[in-house]
Amino acid sequence: MEEYHPGEPFAENLLPPAPAPDLANAAWRDYGNRAGGFRLVEALAGAGHRPAVLLNTDAYATAPGLIAAARAAGAEFVGHGTANSRSLAAMSDAEERACLAEVSAAIAREEGAPPGGWSSPWLAQREGTVANLARAGYRYLLDLRLDDQPAWLRSGAARLLAIPY
C-alpha cells in the first residue's frame, strides 16, 4: 500500500507528468488503495492465501479501510517507508535511522508487533542501509534480485536475509 505526497520529489507516473494538478497520474497512484487492493485481498482470501502488504505507514491515515481488510485476512505487514515519495537514497544516515524507527513504531502500534521485513521505496538504499535495517530489528529485505533464492547479506556484524520477490 503506497502513499504519495504532492510536491515531494519522487512520484511514479503512468502518463507523462502534466502541470499541477496532475489528476490522471494521481488517480492512477490512488487506485490500489481505493479499489484494487480490496480486490486483491478478496482474491487471495478466496484462494486460501494471506497477503503480505508492503506498507507505507502514511497509509494508516489515508487507507484505514484497506488496512483493516488486509489485517482481517491475516496480512503480514512489511515496512516500506512512510511514503513512496520519500526515498532512503535521498536521506542522511540519521534520517534513514529515524525513518526505519518511525515505520517500525507505527506498525508495532497498529499491528501489535514490529515488522520483520523491509522493502525500500523505489528499491533504493544507501551504503549503510543493510546495517541500519539489522540494527532496527528487521530480519529480511525484499529489495535485491541477487539470486533466485534467499541469501544472507552481511554488513559488518549485521546480518539480513535478502528474499527475492
PDB file of C-alpha atoms in Angstrom:
ATOM      1  CA  MET A   1       0.000   0.000   0.000  1.00  0.00           C
ATOM      2  CA  GLU A   2       1.758   3.080  -1.235  1.00  0.00           C
ATOM      3  CA  GLU A   3       1.158   6.709  -0.405  1.00  0.00           C
ATOM      4  CA  TYR A   4       2.482   9.672  -2.397  1.00  0.00           C
ATOM      5  CA  HIS A   5       2.544  13.313  -1.335  1.00  0.00           C
ATOM      6  CA  PRO A   6       2.145  16.110  -3.907  1.00  0.00           C
ATOM      7  CA  GLY A   7       5.193  18.291  -4.241  1.00  0.00           C
ATOM      8  CA  GLU A   8       7.676  15.704  -2.960  1.00  0.00           C
ATOM      9  CA  PRO A   9      10.450  14.749  -5.385  1.00  0.00           C
ATOM     10  CA  PHE A  10       9.622  11.101  -6.091  1.00  0.00           C
ATOM     11  CA  ALA A  11       6.428  10.100  -7.878  1.00  0.00           C
ATOM     12  CA  GLU A  12       5.522   7.193 -10.101  1.00  0.00           C
ATOM     13  CA  ASN A  13       3.729   8.282 -13.256  1.00  0.00           C
ATOM     14  CA  LEU A  14       1.903   6.067 -15.730  1.00  0.00           C
ATOM     15  CA  LEU A  15       1.495   9.000 -18.116  1.00  0.00           C
ATOM     16  CA  PRO A  16       3.947  11.814 -18.839  1.00  0.00           C
ATOM     17  CA  PRO A  17       3.669  14.291 -15.954  1.00  0.00           C
ATOM     18  CA  ALA A  18       1.167  17.080 -16.538  1.00  0.00           C
ATOM     19  CA  PRO A  19       1.091  20.534 -14.970  1.00  0.00           C
ATOM     20  CA  ALA A  20      -0.406  20.601 -11.473  1.00  0.00           C
ATOM     21  CA  PRO A  21      -2.851  19.318 -10.622  1.00  0.00           C
ATOM     22  CA  ASP A  22      -1.793  16.098 -12.371  1.00  0.00           C
ATOM     23  CA  LEU A  23      -5.080  14.320 -11.745  1.00  0.00           C
ATOM     24  CA  ALA A  24      -4.539  11.431 -14.184  1.00  0.00           C
ATOM     25  CA  ASN A  25      -1.326  10.244 -12.510  1.00  0.00           C
ATOM     26  CA  ALA A  26      -2.664  10.967  -9.010  1.00  0.00           C
ATOM     27  CA  ALA A  27      -5.755   8.854  -9.736  1.00  0.00           C
ATOM     28  CA  TRP A  28      -3.608   6.011 -11.091  1.00  0.00           C
ATOM     29  CA  ARG A  29      -1.452   6.042  -7.945  1.00  0.00           C
ATOM     30  CA  ASP A  30      -4.538   6.091  -5.685  1.00  0.00           C
ATOM     31  CA  TYR A  31      -6.379   3.271  -7.481  1.00  0.00           C
ATOM     32  CA  GLY A  32      -4.805   0.464  -5.449  1.00  0.00           C
ATOM     33  CA  ASN A  33      -5.702   1.959  -2.070  1.00  0.00           C
ATOM     34  CA  ARG A  34      -9.209   2.917  -3.205  1.00  0.00           C
ATOM     35  CA  ALA A  35     -10.302  -0.137  -5.214  1.00  0.00           C
ATOM     36  CA  GLY A  36      -7.704  -2.604  -6.481  1.00  0.00           C
ATOM     37  CA  GLY A  37      -6.261  -3.505  -3.081  1.00  0.00           C
ATOM     38  CA  PHE A  38      -9.647  -4.666  -1.805  1.00  0.00           C
ATOM     39  CA  ARG A  39      -9.998  -6.933  -4.840  1.00  0.00           C
ATOM     40  CA  LEU A  40      -6.543  -8.404  -4.286  1.00  0.00           C
ATOM     41  CA  VAL A  41      -7.224  -9.097  -0.590  1.00  0.00           C
ATOM     42  CA  GLU A  42     -10.510 -10.785  -1.527  1.00  0.00           C
ATOM     43  CA  ALA A  43      -8.929 -12.856  -4.310  1.00  0.00           C
ATOM     44  CA  LEU A  44      -6.090 -14.027  -2.053  1.00  0.00           C
ATOM     45  CA  ALA A  45      -8.512 -14.930   0.740  1.00  0.00           C
ATOM     46  CA  GLY A  46     -10.677 -16.827  -1.749  1.00  0.00           C
ATOM     47  CA  ALA A  47      -7.637 -18.876  -2.744  1.00  0.00           C
ATOM     48  CA  GLY A  48      -6.703 -19.504   0.898  1.00  0.00           C
ATOM     49  CA  HIS A  49      -3.677 -17.182   0.923  1.00  0.00           C
ATOM     50  CA  ARG A  50      -2.712 -14.460   3.367  1.00  0.00           C
ATOM     51  CA  PRO A  51      -1.458 -11.207   1.845  1.00  0.00           C
ATOM     52  CA  ALA A  52       1.953  -9.724   2.507  1.00  0.00           C
ATOM     53  CA  VAL A  53       1.499  -5.948   2.421  1.00  0.00           C
ATOM     54  CA  LEU A  54       4.409  -3.632   1.615  1.00  0.00           C
ATOM     55  CA  LEU A  55       3.158  -0.719   3.690  1.00  0.00           C
ATOM     56  CA  ASN A  56       3.939   2.992   3.511  1.00  0.00           C
ATOM     57  CA  THR A  57       2.861   3.840   7.052  1.00  0.00           C
ATOM     58  CA  ASP A  58       1.246   7.145   5.998  1.00  0.00           C
ATOM     59  CA  ALA A  59      -1.461   4.839   4.568  1.00  0.00           C
ATOM     60  CA  TYR A  60      -2.696   4.250   8.132  1.00  0.00           C
ATOM     61  CA  ALA A  61      -4.231   7.737   7.861  1.00  0.00           C
ATOM     62  CA  THR A  62      -5.329   7.593   4.222  1.00  0.00           C
ATOM     63  CA  ALA A  63      -6.407   3.966   3.650  1.00  0.00           C
ATOM     64  CA  PRO A  64      -7.654   2.638   7.012  1.00  0.00           C
ATOM     65  CA  GLY A  65     -10.385   0.515   5.408  1.00  0.00           C
ATOM     66  CA  LEU A  66      -7.957  -1.308   3.143  1.00  0.00           C
ATOM     67  CA  ILE A  67      -5.541  -1.870   6.023  1.00  0.00           C
ATOM     68  CA  ALA A  68      -8.407  -3.258   8.125  1.00  0.00           C
ATOM     69  CA  ALA A  69      -9.382  -5.620   5.281  1.00  0.00           C
ATOM     70  CA  ALA A  70      -5.785  -6.839   4.929  1.00  0.00           C
ATOM     71  CA  ARG A  71      -5.472  -7.248   8.700  1.00  0.00           C
ATOM     72  CA  ALA A  72      -8.722  -9.265   8.800  1.00  0.00           C
ATOM     73  CA  ALA A  73      -7.269 -11.512   6.075  1.00  0.00           C
ATOM     74  CA  GLY A  74      -4.221 -12.232   8.275  1.00  0.00           C
ATOM     75  CA  ALA A  75      -1.769  -9.997   6.409  1.00  0.00           C
ATOM     76  CA  GLU A  76       1.890  -9.702   7.245  1.00  0.00           C
ATOM     77  CA  PHE A  77       2.817  -6.014   7.124  1.00  0.00           C
ATOM     78  CA  VAL A  78       6.261  -5.313   5.657  1.00  0.00           C
ATOM     79  CA  GLY A  79       7.903  -1.935   6.290  1.00  0.00           C
ATOM     80  CA  HIS A  80       8.012   0.143   3.094  1.00  0.00           C
ATOM     81  CA  GLY A  81       8.824   3.639   4.376  1.00  0.00           C
ATOM     82  CA  THR A  82       6.407   6.358   5.384  1.00  0.00           C
ATOM     83  CA  ALA A  83       5.515   7.339   1.803  1.00  0.00           C
ATOM     84  CA  ASN A  84       6.734   6.242  -1.610  1.00  0.00           C
ATOM     85  CA  SER A  85       7.506   9.854  -2.456  1.00  0.00           C
ATOM     86  CA  ARG A  86      10.383   9.695   0.087  1.00  0.00           C
ATOM     87  CA  SER A  87      13.466   7.689  -0.878  1.00  0.00           C
ATOM     88  CA  LEU A  88      16.058   6.352   1.571  1.00  0.00           C
ATOM     89  CA  ALA A  89      18.726   7.175  -1.010  1.00  0.00           C
ATOM     90  CA  ALA A  90      17.980  10.884  -0.507  1.00  0.00           C
ATOM     91  CA  MET A  91      18.369  10.693   3.297  1.00  0.00           C
ATOM     92  CA  SER A  92      21.332  11.121   5.597  1.00  0.00           C
ATOM     93  CA  ASP A  93      22.281   8.197   7.836  1.00  0.00           C
ATOM     94  CA  ALA A  94      20.500   9.803  10.801  1.00  0.00           C
ATOM     95  CA  GLU A  95      17.373  10.477   8.710  1.00  0.00           C
ATOM     96  CA  GLU A  96      17.347   6.889   7.480  1.00  0.00           C
ATOM     97  CA  ARG A  97      17.655   5.500  11.023  1.00  0.00           C
ATOM     98  CA  ALA A  98      14.821   7.801  12.151  1.00  0.00           C
ATOM     99  CA  CYS A  99      12.651   6.664   9.219  1.00  0.00           C
ATOM    100  CA  LEU A 100      13.236   2.974   9.995  1.00  0.00           C
ATOM    101  CA  ALA A 101      12.390   3.564  13.658  1.00  0.00           C
ATOM    102  CA  GLU A 102       9.268   5.558  12.752  1.00  0.00           C
ATOM    103  CA  VAL A 103       7.993   2.844  10.402  1.00  0.00           C
ATOM    104  CA  SER A 104       8.698   0.075  12.944  1.00  0.00           C
ATOM    105  CA  ALA A 105       6.952   2.013  15.714  1.00  0.00           C
ATOM    106  CA  ALA A 106       3.889   2.760  13.580  1.00  0.00           C
ATOM    107  CA  ILE A 107       3.439  -0.867  12.528  1.00  0.00           C
ATOM    108  CA  ALA A 108       4.044  -2.120  16.083  1.00  0.00           C
ATOM    109  CA  ARG A 109       1.496   0.366  17.429  1.00  0.00           C
ATOM    110  CA  GLU A 110      -1.167  -0.561  14.865  1.00  0.00           C
ATOM    111  CA  GLU A 111      -0.496  -4.298  14.418  1.00  0.00           C
ATOM    112  CA  GLY A 112       0.826  -5.286  17.845  1.00  0.00           C
ATOM    113  CA  ALA A 113       4.344  -6.213  16.691  1.00  0.00           C
ATOM    114  CA  PRO A 114       7.063  -4.550  14.617  1.00  0.00           C
ATOM    115  CA  PRO A 115       7.599  -5.727  11.048  1.00  0.00           C
ATOM    116  CA  GLY A 116      10.160  -8.401  10.317  1.00  0.00           C
ATOM    117  CA  GLY A 117      10.674  -7.379   6.713  1.00  0.00           C
ATOM    118  CA  TRP A 118      11.516  -4.295   4.702  1.00  0.00           C
ATOM    119  CA  SER A 119      11.147  -3.169   1.094  1.00  0.00           C
ATOM    120  CA  SER A 120      12.620   0.260   0.355  1.00  0.00           C
ATOM    121  CA  PRO A 121      10.589   2.853  -1.535  1.00  0.00           C
ATOM    122  CA  TRP A 122      11.887   2.704  -5.118  1.00  0.00           C
ATOM    123  CA  LEU A 123      14.066  -0.260  -4.034  1.00  0.00           C
ATOM    124  CA  ALA A 124      16.724   2.374  -3.267  1.00  0.00           C
ATOM    125  CA  GLN A 125      19.210   2.121  -0.418  1.00  0.00           C
ATOM    126  CA  ARG A 126      22.207   3.927   0.963  1.00  0.00           C
ATOM    127  CA  GLU A 127      25.589   2.433   1.781  1.00  0.00           C
ATOM    128  CA  GLY A 128      24.573   1.846   5.423  1.00  0.00           C
ATOM    129  CA  THR A 129      21.001   0.652   4.827  1.00  0.00           C
ATOM    130  CA  VAL A 130      21.609  -3.072   5.430  1.00  0.00           C
ATOM    131  CA  ALA A 131      23.351  -2.399   8.756  1.00  0.00           C
ATOM    132  CA  ASN A 132      20.696   0.139   9.782  1.00  0.00           C
ATOM    133  CA  LEU A 133      17.899  -2.326   8.983  1.00  0.00           C
ATOM    134  CA  ALA A 134      19.549  -5.078  11.039  1.00  0.00           C
ATOM    135  CA  ARG A 135      20.148  -2.690  13.965  1.00  0.00           C
ATOM    136  CA  ALA A 136      16.497  -1.597  13.788  1.00  0.00           C
ATOM    137  CA  GLY A 137      15.375  -5.228  14.189  1.00  0.00           C
ATOM    138  CA  TYR A 138      14.455  -6.073  10.607  1.00  0.00           C
ATOM    139  CA  ARG A 139      15.231  -9.667   9.643  1.00  0.00           C
ATOM    140  CA  TYR A 140      14.762  -9.663   5.874  1.00  0.00           C
ATOM    141  CA  LEU A 141      14.958  -7.342   2.857  1.00  0.00           C
ATOM    142  CA  LEU A 142      12.943  -7.660  -0.368  1.00  0.00           C
ATOM    143  CA  ASP A 143      14.863  -5.091  -2.466  1.00  0.00           C
ATOM    144  CA  LEU A 144      17.605  -7.130  -4.095  1.00  0.00           C
ATOM    145  CA  ARG A 145      17.489  -9.541  -7.021  1.00  0.00           C
ATOM    146  CA  LEU A 146      20.857 -11.125  -6.339  1.00  0.00           C
ATOM    147  CA  ASP A 147      19.665 -14.739  -6.501  1.00  0.00           C
ATOM    148  CA  ASP A 148      16.564 -16.817  -7.153  1.00  0.00           C
ATOM    149  CA  GLN A 149      16.542 -17.976  -3.541  1.00  0.00           C
ATOM    150  CA  PRO A 150      17.084 -16.268  -0.177  1.00  0.00           C
ATOM    151  CA  ALA A 151      20.679 -15.241   0.538  1.00  0.00           C
ATOM    152  CA  TRP A 152      22.331 -13.777   3.630  1.00  0.00           C
ATOM    153  CA  LEU A 153      23.713 -10.238   3.463  1.00  0.00           C
ATOM    154  CA  ARG A 154      26.399  -9.029   5.852  1.00  0.00           C
ATOM    155  CA  SER A 155      27.377  -5.505   6.758  1.00  0.00           C
ATOM    156  CA  GLY A 156      29.988  -5.619   9.485  1.00  0.00           C
ATOM    157  CA  ALA A 157      28.411  -7.658  12.289  1.00  0.00           C
ATOM    158  CA  ALA A 158      24.896  -7.088  10.906  1.00  0.00           C
ATOM    159  CA  ARG A 159      23.141  -9.879   9.037  1.00  0.00           C
ATOM    160  CA  LEU A 160      19.958  -9.628   6.954  1.00  0.00           C
ATOM    161  CA  LEU A 161      18.237 -12.169   4.721  1.00  0.00           C
ATOM    162  CA  ALA A 162      17.703 -10.989   1.133  1.00  0.00           C
ATOM    163  CA  ILE A 163      14.491 -12.533  -0.211  1.00  0.00           C
ATOM    164  CA  PRO A 164      13.736 -12.018  -3.917  1.00  0.00           C
ATOM    165  CA  TYR A 165      10.191 -11.053  -4.759  1.00  0.00           C
TER     166      TYR A 165
END
